[in-house]
mmCIF file with all atom_site columns, C-alpha atoms and ligand atoms in Angstrom:
data_model
loop_
_atom_site.group_PDB
_atom_site.id
_atom_site.type_symbol
_atom_site.label_atom_id
_atom_site.label_alt_id
_atom_site.label_comp_id
_atom_site.label_asym_id
_atom_site.label_entity_id
_atom_site.label_seq_id
_atom_site.pdbx_PDB_ins_code
_atom_site.Cartn_x
_atom_site.Cartn_y
_atom_site.Cartn_z
_atom_site.occupancy
_atom_site.B_iso_or_equiv
_atom_site.pdbx_formal_charge
_atom_site.auth_seq_id
_atom_site.auth_comp_id
_atom_site.auth_asym_id
_atom_site.auth_atom_id
_atom_site.pdbx_PDB_model_num
ATOM   1   C CA . MET A 1 1   ? 11.326  -8.782  1.324   1.00 0.00 ? 1   MET A CA 1
ATOM   2   C CA . GLY A 1 2   ? 11.177  -5.134  2.313   1.00 0.00 ? 2   GLY A CA 1
ATOM   3   C CA . GLN A 1 3   ? 9.593   -2.809  4.802   1.00 0.00 ? 3   GLN A CA 1
ATOM   4   C CA . ALA A 1 4   ? 7.626   0.276   3.944   1.00 0.00 ? 4   ALA A CA 1
ATOM   5   C CA . THR A 1 5   ? 5.941   2.857   6.130   1.00 0.00 ? 5   THR A CA 1
ATOM   6   C CA . LEU A 1 6   ? 3.312   5.009   4.445   1.00 0.00 ? 6   LEU A CA 1
ATOM   7   C CA . PHE A 1 7   ? 1.995   8.266   5.873   1.00 0.00 ? 7   PHE A CA 1
ATOM   8   C CA . LEU A 1 8   ? -1.374  9.791   5.164   1.00 0.00 ? 8   LEU A CA 1
ATOM   9   C CA . LEU A 1 9   ? -1.197  12.954  3.061   1.00 0.00 ? 9   LEU A CA 1
ATOM   10  C CA . VAL A 1 10  ? -3.719  15.411  4.455   1.00 0.00 ? 10  VAL A CA 1
ATOM   11  C CA . LEU A 1 11  ? -4.747  16.825  1.096   1.00 0.00 ? 11  LEU A CA 1
ATOM   12  C CA . SER A 1 12  ? -8.506  16.828  1.027   1.00 0.00 ? 12  SER A CA 1
ATOM   13  C CA . LEU A 1 13  ? -11.022 18.276  3.399   1.00 0.00 ? 13  LEU A CA 1
ATOM   14  C CA . ALA A 1 14  ? -12.347 14.805  4.185   1.00 0.00 ? 14  ALA A CA 1
ATOM   15  C CA . LEU A 1 15  ? -8.914  13.586  5.252   1.00 0.00 ? 15  LEU A CA 1
ATOM   16  C CA . GLY A 1 16  ? -8.420  16.740  7.301   1.00 0.00 ? 16  GLY A CA 1
ATOM   17  C CA . VAL A 1 17  ? -11.606 15.942  9.191   1.00 0.00 ? 17  VAL A CA 1
ATOM   18  C CA . HIS A 1 18  ? -10.258 12.468  9.952   1.00 0.00 ? 18  HIS A CA 1
ATOM   19  C CA . GLY A 1 19  ? -7.125  14.101  11.339  1.00 0.00 ? 19  GLY A CA 1
ATOM   20  C CA . LEU A 1 20  ? -9.167  16.266  13.691  1.00 0.00 ? 20  LEU A CA 1
ATOM   21  C CA . SER A 1 21  ? -11.177 13.332  15.017  1.00 0.00 ? 21  SER A CA 1
ATOM   22  C CA . ALA A 1 22  ? -7.890  11.559  15.709  1.00 0.00 ? 22  ALA A CA 1
ATOM   23  C CA . GLN A 1 23  ? -7.060  14.031  18.433  1.00 0.00 ? 23  GLN A CA 1
ATOM   24  C CA . LYS A 1 24  ? -10.462 13.736  20.053  1.00 0.00 ? 24  LYS A CA 1
ATOM   25  C CA . SER A 1 25  ? -10.940 10.010  20.346  1.00 0.00 ? 25  SER A CA 1
ATOM   26  C CA . PRO A 1 26  ? -8.506  7.397   21.638  1.00 0.00 ? 26  PRO A CA 1
ATOM   27  C CA . LEU A 1 27  ? -10.681 4.841   19.808  1.00 0.00 ? 27  LEU A CA 1
ATOM   28  C CA . PHE A 1 28  ? -10.150 6.644   16.516  1.00 0.00 ? 28  PHE A CA 1
ATOM   29  C CA . GLN A 1 29  ? -10.375 4.309   13.579  1.00 0.00 ? 29  GLN A CA 1
ATOM   30  C CA . CYS A 1 30  ? -7.445  4.109   11.160  1.00 0.00 ? 30  CYS A CA 1
ATOM   31  C CA . ILE A 1 31  ? -9.048  4.453   7.723   1.00 0.00 ? 31  ILE A CA 1
ATOM   32  C CA . LEU A 1 32  ? -7.230  3.035   4.697   1.00 0.00 ? 32  LEU A CA 1
ATOM   33  C CA . ALA A 1 33  ? -9.010  5.133   2.073   1.00 0.00 ? 33  ALA A CA 1
ATOM   34  C CA . GLY A 1 34  ? -6.975  8.168   1.068   1.00 0.00 ? 34  GLY A CA 1
ATOM   35  C CA . ASP A 1 35  ? -3.645  9.319   -0.328  1.00 0.00 ? 35  ASP A CA 1
ATOM   36  C CA . TRP A 1 36  ? -0.496  7.822   1.228   1.00 0.00 ? 36  TRP A CA 1
ATOM   37  C CA . GLN A 1 37  ? 3.205   8.457   0.702   1.00 0.00 ? 37  GLN A CA 1
ATOM   38  C CA . ASN A 1 38  ? 6.264   6.559   1.903   1.00 0.00 ? 38  ASN A CA 1
ATOM   39  C CA . ASP A 1 39  ? 9.710   7.822   2.857   1.00 0.00 ? 39  ASP A CA 1
ATOM   40  C CA . LEU A 1 40  ? 11.063  7.127   -0.679  1.00 0.00 ? 40  LEU A CA 1
ATOM   41  C CA . GLY A 1 41  ? 8.381   9.302   -2.303  1.00 0.00 ? 41  GLY A CA 1
ATOM   42  C CA . SER A 1 42  ? 6.178   6.493   -3.619  1.00 0.00 ? 42  SER A CA 1
ATOM   43  C CA . ASN A 1 43  ? 2.483   7.346   -3.582  1.00 0.00 ? 43  ASN A CA 1
ATOM   44  C CA . MET A 1 44  ? -0.498  5.112   -3.028  1.00 0.00 ? 44  MET A CA 1
ATOM   45  C CA . THR A 1 45  ? -4.163  5.984   -3.274  1.00 0.00 ? 45  THR A CA 1
ATOM   46  C CA . ILE A 1 46  ? -6.873  3.728   -1.837  1.00 0.00 ? 46  ILE A CA 1
ATOM   47  C CA . TYR A 1 47  ? -9.977  4.845   -3.707  1.00 0.00 ? 47  TYR A CA 1
ATOM   48  C CA . HIS A 1 48  ? -12.595 2.931   -1.801  1.00 0.00 ? 48  HIS A CA 1
ATOM   49  C CA . VAL A 1 49  ? -12.993 0.321   0.950   1.00 0.00 ? 49  VAL A CA 1
ATOM   50  C CA . TYR A 1 50  ? -16.138 -1.731  0.270   1.00 0.00 ? 50  TYR A CA 1
ATOM   51  C CA . GLU A 1 51  ? -18.620 -2.863  2.919   1.00 0.00 ? 51  GLU A CA 1
ATOM   52  C CA . LYS A 1 52  ? -16.949 -6.233  3.452   1.00 0.00 ? 52  LYS A CA 1
ATOM   53  C CA . GLY A 1 53  ? -13.400 -4.875  3.558   1.00 0.00 ? 53  GLY A CA 1
ATOM   54  C CA . SER A 1 54  ? -12.180 -5.352  0.003   1.00 0.00 ? 54  SER A CA 1
ATOM   55  C CA . PHE A 1 55  ? -10.543 -2.287  -1.489  1.00 0.00 ? 55  PHE A CA 1
ATOM   56  C CA . VAL A 1 56  ? -9.166  -0.883  -4.736  1.00 0.00 ? 56  VAL A CA 1
ATOM   57  C CA . GLY A 1 57  ? -6.464  1.652   -5.403  1.00 0.00 ? 57  GLY A CA 1
ATOM   58  C CA . SER A 1 58  ? -3.335  2.524   -7.311  1.00 0.00 ? 58  SER A CA 1
ATOM   59  C CA . TYR A 1 59  ? 0.380   2.566   -6.564  1.00 0.00 ? 59  TYR A CA 1
ATOM   60  C CA . SER A 1 60  ? 2.844   5.039   -8.059  1.00 0.00 ? 60  SER A CA 1
ATOM   61  C CA . THR A 1 61  ? 6.328   3.816   -7.172  1.00 0.00 ? 61  THR A CA 1
ATOM   62  C CA . SER A 1 62  ? 9.402   6.044   -7.115  1.00 0.00 ? 62  SER A CA 1
ATOM   63  C CA . VAL A 1 63  ? 11.811  3.114   -7.486  1.00 0.00 ? 63  VAL A CA 1
ATOM   64  C CA . ALA A 1 64  ? 12.290  0.778   -10.496 1.00 0.00 ? 64  ALA A CA 1
ATOM   65  C CA . ASP A 1 65  ? 15.133  -0.727  -12.542 1.00 0.00 ? 65  ASP A CA 1
ATOM   66  C CA . ASP A 1 66  ? 14.241  1.730   -15.309 1.00 0.00 ? 66  ASP A CA 1
ATOM   67  C CA . PRO A 1 67  ? 12.534  4.764   -13.703 1.00 0.00 ? 67  PRO A CA 1
ATOM   68  C CA . SER A 1 68  ? 11.572  6.189   -17.124 1.00 0.00 ? 68  SER A CA 1
ATOM   69  C CA . LYS A 1 69  ? 9.126   3.269   -17.591 1.00 0.00 ? 69  LYS A CA 1
ATOM   70  C CA . ILE A 1 70  ? 7.220   3.755   -14.335 1.00 0.00 ? 70  ILE A CA 1
ATOM   71  C CA . GLN A 1 71  ? 3.420   3.902   -14.637 1.00 0.00 ? 71  GLN A CA 1
ATOM   72  C CA . THR A 1 72  ? 0.804   4.157   -11.922 1.00 0.00 ? 72  THR A CA 1
ATOM   73  C CA . SER A 1 73  ? -0.394  0.564   -11.399 1.00 0.00 ? 73  SER A CA 1
ATOM   74  C CA . PRO A 1 74  ? -3.640  -0.850  -9.992  1.00 0.00 ? 74  PRO A CA 1
ATOM   75  C CA . LEU A 1 75  ? -3.936  -2.637  -6.651  1.00 0.00 ? 75  LEU A CA 1
ATOM   76  C CA . LEU A 1 76  ? -6.578  -4.878  -5.055  1.00 0.00 ? 76  LEU A CA 1
ATOM   77  C CA . GLY A 1 77  ? -6.741  -5.803  -1.386  1.00 0.00 ? 77  GLY A CA 1
ATOM   78  C CA . PHE A 1 78  ? -8.646  -6.761  1.752   1.00 0.00 ? 78  PHE A CA 1
ATOM   79  C CA . GLN A 1 79  ? -8.723  -5.308  5.236   1.00 0.00 ? 79  GLN A CA 1
ATOM   80  C CA . HIS A 1 80  ? -10.301 -6.675  8.406   1.00 0.00 ? 80  HIS A CA 1
ATOM   81  C CA . LEU A 1 81  ? -13.339 -4.819  9.668   1.00 0.00 ? 81  LEU A CA 1
ATOM   82  C CA . THR A 1 82  ? -13.844 -6.344  13.104  1.00 0.00 ? 82  THR A CA 1
ATOM   83  C CA . ASP A 1 83  ? -10.707 -5.145  14.874  1.00 0.00 ? 83  ASP A CA 1
ATOM   84  C CA . PRO A 1 84  ? -12.013 -3.732  18.201  1.00 0.00 ? 84  PRO A CA 1
ATOM   85  C CA . ILE A 1 85  ? -9.386  -0.958  18.459  1.00 0.00 ? 85  ILE A CA 1
ATOM   86  C CA . GLY A 1 86  ? -9.895  0.196   14.857  1.00 0.00 ? 86  GLY A CA 1
ATOM   87  C CA . GLN A 1 87  ? -6.354  -0.474  13.639  1.00 0.00 ? 87  GLN A CA 1
ATOM   88  C CA . PRO A 1 88  ? -7.000  -3.122  10.960  1.00 0.00 ? 88  PRO A CA 1
ATOM   89  C CA . THR A 1 89  ? -4.581  -5.516  9.305   1.00 0.00 ? 89  THR A CA 1
ATOM   90  C CA . PHE A 1 90  ? -4.701  -5.613  5.524   1.00 0.00 ? 90  PHE A CA 1
ATOM   91  C CA . GLY A 1 91  ? -3.039  -7.023  2.427   1.00 0.00 ? 91  GLY A CA 1
ATOM   92  C CA . PHE A 1 92  ? -2.988  -6.083  -1.234  1.00 0.00 ? 92  PHE A CA 1
ATOM   93  C CA . THR A 1 93  ? -1.471  -7.042  -4.573  1.00 0.00 ? 93  THR A CA 1
ATOM   94  C CA . VAL A 1 94  ? 0.000   -4.526  -7.036  1.00 0.00 ? 94  VAL A CA 1
ATOM   95  C CA . ASN A 1 95  ? -0.206  -5.461  -10.726 1.00 0.00 ? 95  ASN A CA 1
ATOM   96  C CA . TRP A 1 96  ? 2.754   -3.542  -12.173 1.00 0.00 ? 96  TRP A CA 1
ATOM   97  C CA . THR A 1 97  ? 1.557   -2.478  -15.611 1.00 0.00 ? 97  THR A CA 1
ATOM   98  C CA . PHE A 1 98  ? 5.028   -1.494  -16.919 1.00 0.00 ? 98  PHE A CA 1
ATOM   99  C CA . SER A 1 99  ? 6.734   -4.852  -16.273 1.00 0.00 ? 99  SER A CA 1
ATOM   100 C CA . GLU A 1 100 ? 5.768   -8.493  -15.771 1.00 0.00 ? 100 GLU A CA 1
ATOM   101 C CA . ALA A 1 101 ? 6.296   -8.181  -12.049 1.00 0.00 ? 101 ALA A CA 1
ATOM   102 C CA . THR A 1 102 ? 3.875   -8.490  -9.113  1.00 0.00 ? 102 THR A CA 1
ATOM   103 C CA . SER A 1 103 ? 4.166   -7.180  -5.556  1.00 0.00 ? 103 SER A CA 1
ATOM   104 C CA . VAL A 1 104 ? 2.279   -8.153  -2.424  1.00 0.00 ? 104 VAL A CA 1
ATOM   105 C CA . PHE A 1 105 ? 2.076   -6.040  0.714   1.00 0.00 ? 105 PHE A CA 1
ATOM   106 C CA . THR A 1 106 ? 0.728   -6.901  4.152   1.00 0.00 ? 106 THR A CA 1
ATOM   107 C CA . GLY A 1 107 ? 0.572   -4.630  7.134   1.00 0.00 ? 107 GLY A CA 1
ATOM   108 C CA . GLN A 1 108 ? -1.465  -2.762  9.684   1.00 0.00 ? 108 GLN A CA 1
ATOM   109 C CA . CYS A 1 109 ? -3.067  0.669   9.794   1.00 0.00 ? 109 CYS A CA 1
ATOM   110 C CA . PHE A 1 110 ? -2.130  2.435   13.041  1.00 0.00 ? 110 PHE A CA 1
ATOM   111 C CA . VAL A 1 111 ? -3.004  5.700   14.700  1.00 0.00 ? 111 VAL A CA 1
ATOM   112 C CA . ASP A 1 112 ? 0.387   6.730   16.112  1.00 0.00 ? 112 ASP A CA 1
ATOM   113 C CA . GLU A 1 113 ? 1.153   8.608   19.357  1.00 0.00 ? 113 GLU A CA 1
ATOM   114 C CA . ASN A 1 114 ? 0.591   11.946  17.571  1.00 0.00 ? 114 ASN A CA 1
ATOM   115 C CA . GLY A 1 115 ? -2.855  10.910  16.331  1.00 0.00 ? 115 GLY A CA 1
ATOM   116 C CA . GLU A 1 116 ? -1.555  10.471  12.761  1.00 0.00 ? 116 GLU A CA 1
ATOM   117 C CA . GLU A 1 117 ? -2.556  7.513   10.611  1.00 0.00 ? 117 GLU A CA 1
ATOM   118 C CA . VAL A 1 118 ? 0.376   5.385   9.468   1.00 0.00 ? 118 VAL A CA 1
ATOM   119 C CA . LEU A 1 119 ? 0.634   2.113   7.524   1.00 0.00 ? 119 LEU A CA 1
ATOM   120 C CA . LYS A 1 120 ? 3.352   -0.288  8.677   1.00 0.00 ? 120 LYS A CA 1
ATOM   121 C CA . THR A 1 121 ? 3.915   -2.834  5.912   1.00 0.00 ? 121 THR A CA 1
ATOM   122 C CA . MET A 1 122 ? 6.196   -5.586  4.633   1.00 0.00 ? 122 MET A CA 1
ATOM   123 C CA . TRP A 1 123 ? 6.334   -6.430  0.939   1.00 0.00 ? 123 TRP A CA 1
ATOM   124 C CA . LEU A 1 124 ? 7.568   -9.042  -1.523  1.00 0.00 ? 124 LEU A CA 1
ATOM   125 C CA . PHE A 1 125 ? 8.430   -8.208  -5.126  1.00 0.00 ? 125 PHE A CA 1
ATOM   126 C CA . ARG A 1 126 ? 8.291   -10.945 -7.778  1.00 0.00 ? 126 ARG A CA 1
ATOM   127 C CA . ARG A 1 127 ? 9.748   -10.419 -11.227 1.00 0.00 ? 127 ARG A CA 1
ATOM   128 C CA . LYS A 1 128 ? 9.351   -12.806 -14.144 1.00 0.00 ? 128 LYS A CA 1
ATOM   129 C CA . GLU A 1 129 ? 12.085  -15.390 -14.703 1.00 0.00 ? 129 GLU A CA 1
ATOM   130 C CA . ASN A 1 130 ? 12.390  -17.347 -17.951 1.00 0.00 ? 130 ASN A CA 1
ATOM   131 C CA . THR A 1 131 ? 12.734  -20.833 -16.471 1.00 0.00 ? 131 THR A CA 1
ATOM   132 C CA . SER A 1 132 ? 12.138  -22.583 -13.148 1.00 0.00 ? 132 SER A CA 1
ATOM   133 C CA . LEU A 1 133 ? 15.907  -22.951 -12.809 1.00 0.00 ? 133 LEU A CA 1
ATOM   134 C CA . ASP A 1 134 ? 16.011  -19.170 -12.307 1.00 0.00 ? 134 ASP A CA 1
ATOM   135 C CA . ASN A 1 135 ? 13.170  -19.211 -9.785  1.00 0.00 ? 135 ASN A CA 1
ATOM   136 C CA . TRP A 1 136 ? 15.538  -18.687 -6.822  1.00 0.00 ? 136 TRP A CA 1
ATOM   137 C CA . LYS A 1 137 ? 16.364  -15.149 -7.929  1.00 0.00 ? 137 LYS A CA 1
ATOM   138 C CA . GLY A 1 138 ? 12.860  -14.012 -8.874  1.00 0.00 ? 138 GLY A CA 1
ATOM   139 C CA . THR A 1 139 ? 11.566  -12.862 -5.458  1.00 0.00 ? 139 THR A CA 1
HETATM 140 C C1 . NAG B 2 .   ? 4.025   11.611  -5.210  1.00 0.00 ? 201 NAG B C1 1
HETATM 141 O O1 . NAG B 2 .   ? 3.235   12.741  -4.926  1.00 0.00 ? 201 NAG B O1 1
HETATM 142 C C2 . NAG B 2 .   ? 4.001   13.929  -4.786  1.00 0.00 ? 201 NAG B C2 1
HETATM 143 C C3 . NAG B 2 .   ? 3.080   15.017  -4.284  1.00 0.00 ? 201 NAG B C3 1
HETATM 144 O O2 . NAG B 2 .   ? 1.908   15.074  -5.050  1.00 0.00 ? 201 NAG B O2 1
HETATM 145 C C4 . NAG B 2 .   ? 4.655   14.231  -6.139  1.00 0.00 ? 201 NAG B C4 1
HETATM 146 O O3 . NAG B 2 .   ? 5.433   15.389  -6.021  1.00 0.00 ? 201 NAG B O3 1
HETATM 147 C C5 . NAG B 2 .   ? 5.542   13.062  -6.523  1.00 0.00 ? 201 NAG B C5 1
HETATM 148 O O4 . NAG B 2 .   ? 6.088   13.262  -7.812  1.00 0.00 ? 201 NAG B O4 1
HETATM 149 C C6 . NAG B 2 .   ? 4.748   11.763  -6.525  1.00 0.00 ? 201 NAG B C6 1
HETATM 150 N N1 . NAG B 2 .   ? 5.640   10.630  -6.734  1.00 0.00 ? 201 NAG B N1 1
HETATM 151 C C7 . NAG B 2 .   ? 5.358   9.615   -7.553  1.00 0.00 ? 201 NAG B C7 1
HETATM 152 C C8 . NAG B 2 .   ? 6.381   8.540   -7.638  1.00 0.00 ? 201 NAG B C8 1
HETATM 153 O O5 . NAG B 2 .   ? 4.310   9.572   -8.196  1.00 0.00 ? 201 NAG B O5 1
HETATM 154 C C1 . NAG B 2 .   ? -2.339  -5.982  -15.070 1.00 0.00 ? 202 NAG B C1 1
HETATM 155 O O1 . NAG B 2 .   ? -1.176  -5.582  -15.803 1.00 0.00 ? 202 NAG B O1 1
HETATM 156 C C2 . NAG B 2 .   ? -1.174  -5.976  -17.163 1.00 0.00 ? 202 NAG B C2 1
HETATM 157 C C3 . NAG B 2 .   ? 0.110   -5.462  -17.800 1.00 0.00 ? 202 NAG B C3 1
HETATM 158 O O2 . NAG B 2 .   ? 1.204   -6.113  -17.241 1.00 0.00 ? 202 NAG B O2 1
HETATM 159 C C4 . NAG B 2 .   ? -2.359  -5.383  -17.882 1.00 0.00 ? 202 NAG B C4 1
HETATM 160 O O3 . NAG B 2 .   ? -2.395  -5.870  -19.211 1.00 0.00 ? 202 NAG B O3 1
HETATM 161 C C5 . NAG B 2 .   ? -3.656  -5.780  -17.164 1.00 0.00 ? 202 NAG B C5 1
HETATM 162 O O4 . NAG B 2 .   ? -4.730  -5.108  -17.770 1.00 0.00 ? 202 NAG B O4 1
HETATM 163 C C6 . NAG B 2 .   ? -3.565  -5.369  -15.706 1.00 0.00 ? 202 NAG B C6 1
HETATM 164 N N1 . NAG B 2 .   ? -4.768  -5.819  -15.010 1.00 0.00 ? 202 NAG B N1 1
HETATM 165 C C7 . NAG B 2 .   ? -5.582  -4.998  -14.367 1.00 0.00 ? 202 NAG B C7 1
HETATM 166 C C8 . NAG B 2 .   ? -6.769  -5.607  -13.710 1.00 0.00 ? 202 NAG B C8 1
HETATM 167 O O5 . NAG B 2 .   ? -5.347  -3.802  -14.287 1.00 0.00 ? 202 NAG B O5 1
HETATM 168 C C1 . NAG B 2 .   ? 14.557  -13.883 -20.543 1.00 0.00 ? 203 NAG B C1 1
HETATM 169 O O1 . NAG B 2 .   ? 14.672  -14.114 -21.930 1.00 0.00 ? 203 NAG B O1 1
HETATM 170 C C2 . NAG B 2 .   ? 14.623  -12.921 -22.715 1.00 0.00 ? 203 NAG B C2 1
HETATM 171 C C3 . NAG B 2 .   ? 14.558  -13.314 -24.185 1.00 0.00 ? 203 NAG B C3 1
HETATM 172 O O2 . NAG B 2 .   ? 15.554  -14.268 -24.470 1.00 0.00 ? 203 NAG B O2 1
HETATM 173 C C4 . NAG B 2 .   ? 15.850  -12.058 -22.362 1.00 0.00 ? 203 NAG B C4 1
HETATM 174 O O3 . NAG B 2 .   ? 15.840  -10.875 -23.122 1.00 0.00 ? 203 NAG B O3 1
HETATM 175 C C5 . NAG B 2 .   ? 15.803  -11.726 -20.885 1.00 0.00 ? 203 NAG B C5 1
HETATM 176 O O4 . NAG B 2 .   ? 16.946  -10.996 -20.512 1.00 0.00 ? 203 NAG B O4 1
HETATM 177 C C6 . NAG B 2 .   ? 15.697  -12.980 -20.042 1.00 0.00 ? 203 NAG B C6 1
HETATM 178 N N1 . NAG B 2 .   ? 15.421  -12.585 -18.667 1.00 0.00 ? 203 NAG B N1 1
HETATM 179 C C7 . NAG B 2 .   ? 16.233  -12.906 -17.651 1.00 0.00 ? 203 NAG B C7 1
HETATM 180 C C8 . NAG B 2 .   ? 15.826  -12.402 -16.305 1.00 0.00 ? 203 NAG B C8 1
HETATM 181 O O5 . NAG B 2 .   ? 17.241  -13.607 -17.760 1.00 0.00 ? 203 NAG B O5 1
#
């Protein structure tokens, strides 16, 4: 189990506008859609959050047993929509396309004291083991 904190990259005009609203409204909503980066240089893009809170995106990790094999991998998740302070909890699964491993993340989208959006997450990584006797070391 690991911890990851992802910060919003203010790359596009749309994200910049979100950043400006953050300073105006204490009830600013933390929006998952966008480009995120963690402190190890992994990147995540949430393409779209659908009406009922499901979302799709991709994860480009900077860490792997064999970094030369890394490929951007798809993710699918859900966020809550009813949180009254606009800082929703969420979870998603990453389907690593360059290995037979799967990761799950859960966390919360916060607007921090500087008005910046930040994702505080915990994750589990599951690799494939050959037999159930090896299960103990797979996660
Ligand atoms: C993450 O994005 C940055 C900035 O675009 C890029 O320099 C870096 O190589 C990316 N890292 C990964 C693991 O894709
Ligand atoms: C999940 O990853 C596997 C490769 O490990 C790939 O064949 C499959 O198409 C991926 N599924 C989706 C929905 O991207
Ligand atoms: C699983 O079996 C394959 C084929 O025998 C082997 O190459 C691989 O190293 C094994 N994986 C683990 C985690 O022991």
